[in-house]
PDB file of C-alpha atoms in Angstrom:
ATOM      1  CA  MET K   1      23.254   9.305  11.733  1.00  0.00           C
ATOM      2  CA  GLU K   2      25.283   7.734   9.411  1.00  0.00           C
ATOM      3  CA  LYS K   3      23.716   7.261   5.606  1.00  0.00           C
ATOM      4  CA  GLN K   4      24.347   3.563   6.088  1.00  0.00           C
ATOM      5  CA  SER K   5      22.223   2.844   9.834  1.00  0.00           C
ATOM      6  CA  ALA K   6      19.445   5.092   9.121  1.00  0.00           C
ATOM      7  CA  PRO K   7      17.039   2.690   8.353  1.00  0.00           C
ATOM      8  CA  VAL K   8      15.029   1.931   5.168  1.00  0.00           C
ATOM      9  CA  CYS K   9      11.139   1.577   5.354  1.00  0.00           C
ATOM     10  CA  ALA K  10       8.166   1.954   2.757  1.00  0.00           C
ATOM     11  CA  ALA K  11       4.883   2.939   2.917  1.00  0.00           C
ATOM     12  CA  ILE K  12       1.894   1.908   0.867  1.00  0.00           C
ATOM     13  CA  ASP K  13      -1.383   3.449   0.583  1.00  0.00           C
ATOM     14  CA  VAL K  14      -4.223   1.528  -0.445  1.00  0.00           C
ATOM     15  CA  GLY K  15      -6.670   4.596  -1.982  1.00  0.00           C
ATOM     16  CA  SER K  16     -10.049   4.905  -3.616  1.00  0.00           C
ATOM     17  CA  ASN K  17      -7.956   5.392  -7.154  1.00  0.00           C
ATOM     18  CA  THR K  18      -4.445   4.721  -6.496  1.00  0.00           C
ATOM     19  CA  ILE K  19      -1.802   2.515  -4.960  1.00  0.00           C
ATOM     20  CA  HIS K  20       0.778   4.630  -3.846  1.00  0.00           C
ATOM     21  CA  VAL K  21       4.359   3.004  -2.669  1.00  0.00           C
ATOM     22  CA  VAL K  22       7.093   5.269  -1.000  1.00  0.00           C
ATOM     23  CA  VAL K  23      10.483   3.769   0.034  1.00  0.00           C
ATOM     24  CA  ALA K  24      12.637   6.189   1.954  1.00  0.00           C
ATOM     25  CA  ARG K  25      15.553   5.969   3.663  1.00  0.00           C
ATOM     26  CA  CYS K  26      14.384   7.495   7.650  1.00  0.00           C
ATOM     27  CA  PHE K  27      16.571   9.761   9.652  1.00  0.00           C
ATOM     28  CA  SER K  28      15.479  11.746  12.653  1.00  0.00           C
ATOM     29  CA  ASP K  29      15.098  14.670  10.844  1.00  0.00           C
ATOM     30  CA  ASP K  30      14.826  14.001   7.096  1.00  0.00           C
ATOM     31  CA  LEU K  31      13.825  11.541   4.746  1.00  0.00           C
ATOM     32  CA  GLU K  32      16.035  10.143   1.632  1.00  0.00           C
ATOM     33  CA  ILE K  33      13.198   9.006  -0.667  1.00  0.00           C
ATOM     34  CA  LEU K  34      14.345   6.163  -2.543  1.00  0.00           C
ATOM     35  CA  ALA K  35      11.264   4.924  -4.990  1.00  0.00           C
ATOM     36  CA  ASP K  36       8.132   6.447  -5.435  1.00  0.00           C
ATOM     37  CA  GLU K  37       5.665   4.737  -7.445  1.00  0.00           C
ATOM     38  CA  VAL K  38       1.686   4.849  -8.161  1.00  0.00           C
ATOM     39  CA  GLU K  39      -0.570   2.566  -9.381  1.00  0.00           C
ATOM     40  CA  MET K  40      -4.265   3.764 -11.065  1.00  0.00           C
ATOM     41  CA  VAL K  41      -6.213   0.762  -9.412  1.00  0.00           C
ATOM     42  CA  ARG K  42      -9.506   2.485  -8.612  1.00  0.00           C
ATOM     43  CA  ILE K  43     -10.557   0.080  -6.067  1.00  0.00           C
ATOM     44  CA  GLY K  44     -13.669   2.159  -5.026  1.00  0.00           C
ATOM     45  CA  GLU K  45     -15.257   2.000  -8.759  1.00  0.00           C
ATOM     46  CA  SER K  46     -16.594  -1.490  -7.947  1.00  0.00           C
ATOM     47  CA  VAL K  47     -17.150  -0.327  -4.275  1.00  0.00           C
ATOM     48  CA  THR K  48     -19.336   2.429  -5.776  1.00  0.00           C
ATOM     49  CA  ALA K  49     -20.951   0.296  -8.139  1.00  0.00           C
ATOM     50  CA  SER K  50     -21.835  -3.106  -6.282  1.00  0.00           C
ATOM     51  CA  GLY K  51     -20.816  -2.067  -2.519  1.00  0.00           C
ATOM     52  CA  GLU K  52     -17.710  -4.571  -2.454  1.00  0.00           C
ATOM     53  CA  ILE K  53     -14.374  -4.632  -3.825  1.00  0.00           C
ATOM     54  CA  SER K  54     -14.506  -6.838  -6.881  1.00  0.00           C
ATOM     55  CA  PRO K  55     -12.372 -10.038  -7.371  1.00  0.00           C
ATOM     56  CA  GLU K  56     -10.850  -8.310 -10.649  1.00  0.00           C
ATOM     57  CA  LYS K  57     -10.121  -4.966  -8.142  1.00  0.00           C
ATOM     58  CA  CYS K  58      -8.812  -7.548  -5.321  1.00  0.00           C
ATOM     59  CA  GLN K  59      -6.764  -9.168  -7.821  1.00  0.00           C
ATOM     60  CA  ALA K  60      -5.394  -6.040  -9.736  1.00  0.00           C
ATOM     61  CA  ALA K  61      -4.568  -4.795  -5.483  1.00  0.00           C
ATOM     62  CA  LEU K  62      -2.989  -7.945  -4.705  1.00  0.00           C
ATOM     63  CA  HIS K  63      -0.448  -7.704  -8.073  1.00  0.00           C
ATOM     64  CA  THR K  64       0.805  -4.469  -7.297  1.00  0.00           C
ATOM     65  CA  LEU K  65       1.071  -4.815  -3.870  1.00  0.00           C
ATOM     66  CA  LYS K  66       3.683  -8.332  -4.620  1.00  0.00           C
ATOM     67  CA  THR K  67       5.292  -5.838  -7.150  1.00  0.00           C
ATOM     68  CA  TYR K  68       5.889  -2.992  -4.555  1.00  0.00           C
ATOM     69  CA  GLN K  69       6.694  -5.666  -2.229  1.00  0.00           C
ATOM     70  CA  ALA K  70       9.653  -6.626  -4.449  1.00  0.00           C
ATOM     71  CA  LEU K  71      10.485  -2.820  -4.768  1.00  0.00           C
ATOM     72  CA  ALA K  72      10.964  -2.795  -1.046  1.00  0.00           C
ATOM     73  CA  LYS K  73      12.995  -5.830  -0.690  1.00  0.00           C
ATOM     74  CA  GLU K  74      15.202  -4.640  -3.152  1.00  0.00           C
ATOM     75  CA  HIS K  75      15.655  -1.210  -1.377  1.00  0.00           C
ATOM     76  CA  GLY K  76      16.255  -3.083   2.156  1.00  0.00           C
ATOM     77  CA  ALA K  77      13.397  -2.153   3.351  1.00  0.00           C
ATOM     78  CA  GLU K  78      13.218  -3.057   7.363  1.00  0.00           C
ATOM     79  CA  GLN K  79       9.525  -2.330   7.600  1.00  0.00           C
ATOM     80  CA  VAL K  80       6.690  -1.966   5.180  1.00  0.00           C
ATOM     81  CA  PHE K  81       3.567   0.208   6.609  1.00  0.00           C
ATOM     82  CA  VAL K  82       0.439  -0.357   4.687  1.00  0.00           C
ATOM     83  CA  VAL K  83      -2.868   1.734   5.026  1.00  0.00           C
ATOM     84  CA  ALA K  84      -6.285   1.310   3.725  1.00  0.00           C
ATOM     85  CA  THR K  85      -8.762   4.468   3.047  1.00  0.00           C
ATOM     86  CA  GLU K  86     -12.285   5.321   2.118  1.00  0.00           C
ATOM     87  CA  ALA K  87     -13.012   2.585  -0.561  1.00  0.00           C
ATOM     88  CA  ILE K  88     -11.976  -0.187   1.622  1.00  0.00           C
ATOM     89  CA  ARG K  89     -13.785   1.824   4.791  1.00  0.00           C
ATOM     90  CA  GLN K  90     -16.925   1.398   2.854  1.00  0.00           C
ATOM     91  CA  ALA K  91     -16.457  -2.098   1.211  1.00  0.00           C
ATOM     92  CA  SER K  92     -18.992  -4.867   2.572  1.00  0.00           C
ATOM     93  CA  ASN K  93     -15.946  -7.489   2.137  1.00  0.00           C
ATOM     94  CA  SER K  94     -13.289  -5.007   3.424  1.00  0.00           C
ATOM     95  CA  ALA K  95     -12.753  -7.609   5.707  1.00  0.00           C
ATOM     96  CA  ASP K  96     -12.294 -10.775   3.574  1.00  0.00           C
ATOM     97  CA  PHE K  97      -9.930  -7.972   1.320  1.00  0.00           C
ATOM     98  CA  ILE K  98      -7.654  -7.652   4.217  1.00  0.00           C
ATOM     99  CA  ALA K  99      -7.723 -11.038   5.243  1.00  0.00           C
ATOM    100  CA  ARG K 100      -6.525 -12.017   1.374  1.00  0.00           C
ATOM    101  CA  ILE K 101      -3.480  -9.271   1.206  1.00  0.00           C
ATOM    102  CA  ARG K 102      -2.579 -10.533   4.505  1.00  0.00           C
ATOM    103  CA  GLU K 103      -2.424 -14.426   3.399  1.00  0.00           C
ATOM    104  CA  GLU K 104      -1.213 -13.854  -0.395  1.00  0.00           C
ATOM    105  CA  THR K 105       1.608 -10.721   0.963  1.00  0.00           C
ATOM    106  CA  GLY K 106       2.516 -10.690   4.689  1.00  0.00           C
ATOM    107  CA  PHE K 107       0.917  -7.189   5.089  1.00  0.00           C
ATOM    108  CA  GLU K 108      -0.592  -6.554   7.912  1.00  0.00           C
ATOM    109  CA  MET K 109      -2.912  -3.333   6.336  1.00  0.00           C
ATOM    110  CA  ARG K 110      -4.498  -0.855   8.481  1.00  0.00           C
ATOM    111  CA  LEU K 111      -7.646   0.251   7.726  1.00  0.00           C
ATOM    112  CA  ILE K 112      -7.450   3.969   9.138  1.00  0.00           C
ATOM    113  CA  SER K 113     -10.495   6.030   9.863  1.00  0.00           C
ATOM    114  CA  GLY K 114     -11.061   9.190   8.369  1.00  0.00           C
ATOM    115  CA  ALA K 115      -9.965  11.061  11.236  1.00  0.00           C
ATOM    116  CA  ALA K 116      -6.119   9.297  11.083  1.00  0.00           C
ATOM    117  CA  GLU K 117      -6.258   9.529   7.087  1.00  0.00           C
ATOM    118  CA  ALA K 118      -6.768  13.427   7.551  1.00  0.00           C
ATOM    119  CA  ALA K 119      -3.666  13.749  10.327  1.00  0.00           C
ATOM    120  CA  LEU K 120      -1.520  11.633   8.197  1.00  0.00           C
ATOM    121  CA  THR K 121      -2.446  13.820   5.153  1.00  0.00           C
ATOM    122  CA  PHE K 122      -1.291  16.527   7.363  1.00  0.00           C
ATOM    123  CA  PHE K 123       1.944  15.717   8.024  1.00  0.00           C
ATOM    124  CA  GLY K 124       2.962  14.234   4.594  1.00  0.00           C
ATOM    125  CA  ALA K 125       2.070  17.507   3.358  1.00  0.00           C
ATOM    126  CA  THR K 126       3.836  19.658   5.843  1.00  0.00           C
ATOM    127  CA  TYR K 127       6.566  17.552   6.880  1.00  0.00           C
ATOM    128  CA  GLU K 128       9.354  19.489   4.625  1.00  0.00           C
ATOM    129  CA  THR K 129       7.432  22.972   5.330  1.00  0.00           C
ATOM    130  CA  GLY K 130       8.676  23.741   9.043  1.00  0.00           C
ATOM    131  CA  LYS K 131       5.915  25.129  11.344  1.00  0.00           C
ATOM    132  CA  HIS K 132       3.823  28.235   9.979  1.00  0.00           C
ATOM    133  CA  ALA K 133       1.707  30.076  12.627  1.00  0.00           C
ATOM    134  CA  GLN K 134      -1.560  28.910  10.355  1.00  0.00           C
ATOM    135  CA  VAL K 135      -1.998  26.134   7.663  1.00  0.00           C
ATOM    136  CA  GLY K 136      -4.524  24.443   6.072  1.00  0.00           C
ATOM    137  CA  VAL K 137      -4.264  20.844   3.868  1.00  0.00           C
ATOM    138  CA  MET K 138      -6.672  19.759   1.631  1.00  0.00           C
ATOM    139  CA  ASP K 139      -6.543  16.393   0.185  1.00  0.00           C
ATOM    140  CA  LEU K 140      -8.595  15.322  -2.436  1.00  0.00           C
ATOM    141  CA  GLY K 141      -8.293  11.540  -2.961  1.00  0.00           C
ATOM    142  CA  GLY K 142     -10.296   9.163  -4.803  1.00  0.00           C
ATOM    143  CA  GLY K 143     -13.148   8.088  -2.112  1.00  0.00           C
ATOM    144  CA  SER K 144     -12.757  11.197   0.165  1.00  0.00           C
ATOM    145  CA  LEU K 145     -11.499  14.968   0.773  1.00  0.00           C
ATOM    146  CA  GLU K 146      -9.266  15.376   4.208  1.00  0.00           C
ATOM    147  CA  LEU K 147      -9.411  18.945   5.363  1.00  0.00           C
ATOM    148  CA  VAL K 148      -6.892  19.819   8.069  1.00  0.00           C
ATOM    149  CA  PHE K 149      -6.243  22.965   9.925  1.00  0.00           C
ATOM    150  CA  ALA K 150      -3.173  23.471  12.053  1.00  0.00           C
ATOM    151  CA  GLN K 151      -1.793  26.333  14.155  1.00  0.00           C
ATOM    152  CA  ASP K 152       2.140  26.436  15.513  1.00  0.00           C
ATOM    153  CA  GLY K 153       2.542  22.745  13.865  1.00  0.00           C
ATOM    154  CA  GLN K 154      -0.546  21.397  15.598  1.00  0.00           C
ATOM    155  CA  ILE K 155      -4.050  20.265  14.420  1.00  0.00           C
ATOM    156  CA  SER K 156      -6.740  22.039  15.546  1.00  0.00           C
ATOM    157  CA  TRP K 157      -9.301  20.787  13.158  1.00  0.00           C
ATOM    158  CA  ARG K 158      -9.565  17.852  10.814  1.00  0.00           C
ATOM    159  CA  THR K 159     -11.976  16.157   8.886  1.00  0.00           C
ATOM    160  CA  SER K 160     -12.831  13.618   6.313  1.00  0.00           C
ATOM    161  CA  VAL K 161     -15.541  13.786   3.785  1.00  0.00           C
ATOM    162  CA  PRO K 162     -16.690  10.760   1.807  1.00  0.00           C
ATOM    163  CA  ILE K 163     -16.426  12.488  -1.487  1.00  0.00           C
ATOM    164  CA  GLY K 164     -13.466  12.202  -3.856  1.00  0.00           C
ATOM    165  CA  SER K 165     -12.711  12.377  -7.572  1.00  0.00           C
ATOM    166  CA  GLY K 166     -13.491   8.666  -8.538  1.00  0.00           C
ATOM    167  CA  TRP K 167     -16.796   8.617  -5.953  1.00  0.00           C
ATOM    168  CA  LEU K 168     -17.785  11.733  -8.185  1.00  0.00           C
ATOM    169  CA  HIS K 169     -17.041  10.530 -11.566  1.00  0.00           C
ATOM    170  CA  ASP K 170     -18.367   7.360 -10.830  1.00  0.00           C
ATOM    171  CA  GLN K 171     -21.742   8.912  -9.388  1.00  0.00           C
ATOM    172  CA  TYR K 172     -22.410  12.154 -11.795  1.00  0.00           C
ATOM    173  CA  LEU K 173     -19.677  12.006 -14.558  1.00  0.00           C
ATOM    174  CA  SER K 174     -19.917   8.779 -16.667  1.00  0.00           C
ATOM    175  CA  ALA K 175     -19.723  10.612 -19.887  1.00  0.00           C
ATOM    176  CA  ASN K 176     -16.542  11.120 -22.018  1.00  0.00           C
ATOM    177  CA  PRO K 177     -16.243  14.054 -22.034  1.00  0.00           C
ATOM    178  CA  PRO K 178     -19.097  14.577 -19.325  1.00  0.00           C
ATOM    179  CA  THR K 179     -22.136  16.262 -20.552  1.00  0.00           C
ATOM    180  CA  SER K 180     -22.885  20.071 -19.173  1.00  0.00           C
ATOM    181  CA  GLY K 181     -26.190  18.449 -17.432  1.00  0.00           C
ATOM    182  CA  GLU K 182     -23.849  16.153 -15.524  1.00  0.00           C
ATOM    183  CA  ILE K 183     -21.597  18.714 -14.683  1.00  0.00           C
ATOM    184  CA  GLU K 184     -24.698  20.522 -13.441  1.00  0.00           C
ATOM    185  CA  ALA K 185     -25.839  17.907 -11.694  1.00  0.00           C
ATOM    186  CA  ALA K 186     -22.362  17.287  -9.858  1.00  0.00           C
ATOM    187  CA  GLU K 187     -22.041  21.057  -9.475  1.00  0.00           C
ATOM    188  CA  THR K 188     -25.613  21.146  -7.426  1.00  0.00           C
ATOM    189  CA  PHE K 189     -24.625  18.139  -5.550  1.00  0.00           C
ATOM    190  CA  LEU K 190     -21.422  19.350  -4.109  1.00  0.00           C
ATOM    191  CA  ALA K 191     -23.086  23.022  -3.531  1.00  0.00           C
ATOM    192  CA  THR K 192     -25.666  21.749  -1.650  1.00  0.00           C
ATOM    193  CA  TYR K 193     -23.344  18.861   0.608  1.00  0.00           C
ATOM    194  CA  PHE K 194     -20.845  22.052   1.374  1.00  0.00           C
ATOM    195  CA  HIS K 195     -23.483  24.314   2.081  1.00  0.00           C
ATOM    196  CA  GLY K 196     -24.961  21.368   4.895  1.00  0.00           C
ATOM    197  CA  MET K 197     -21.377  21.330   6.455  1.00  0.00           C
TER     198      MET K 197
END
């Protein structure tokens, strides 16, 4: 496929800590990355504190998404695929947030499940590596941890755990730097949680 005829698409991940955009020219077997930007918005911080996305975090997300929308347009993106993950899954006002994003940007944000997030994480992490007999992928995000195991390029097991770096920080590690007591409490929680799995 000639370079000019390959479509340009953008993908935006609205996560618990960051909002990440990648704009790429999409060939049948490869991607040419045209832009790759990340903004630390920390939507999950307000969700952990109050159970909902605060007006301030909503406004910050909208600002970032409009900036990314302009970036996608600048590169001639024909499609913009937007997904939302753990913090938005947990927020009591996620439907209102998604509706406001649609109203102000036109984006049809997809609220994906933890299982879908794990699968997308796997394909994103391994698309350049080729098929291996066995491979594991772990993605620690702000609000969740995805674990995936695959054999010969096919996912055989995946899970999403609602524990991420931002969530752990907000629950256990509020001092800067964290105190030894906070670190011990976080380690105890994690050991107990993962032992239970």
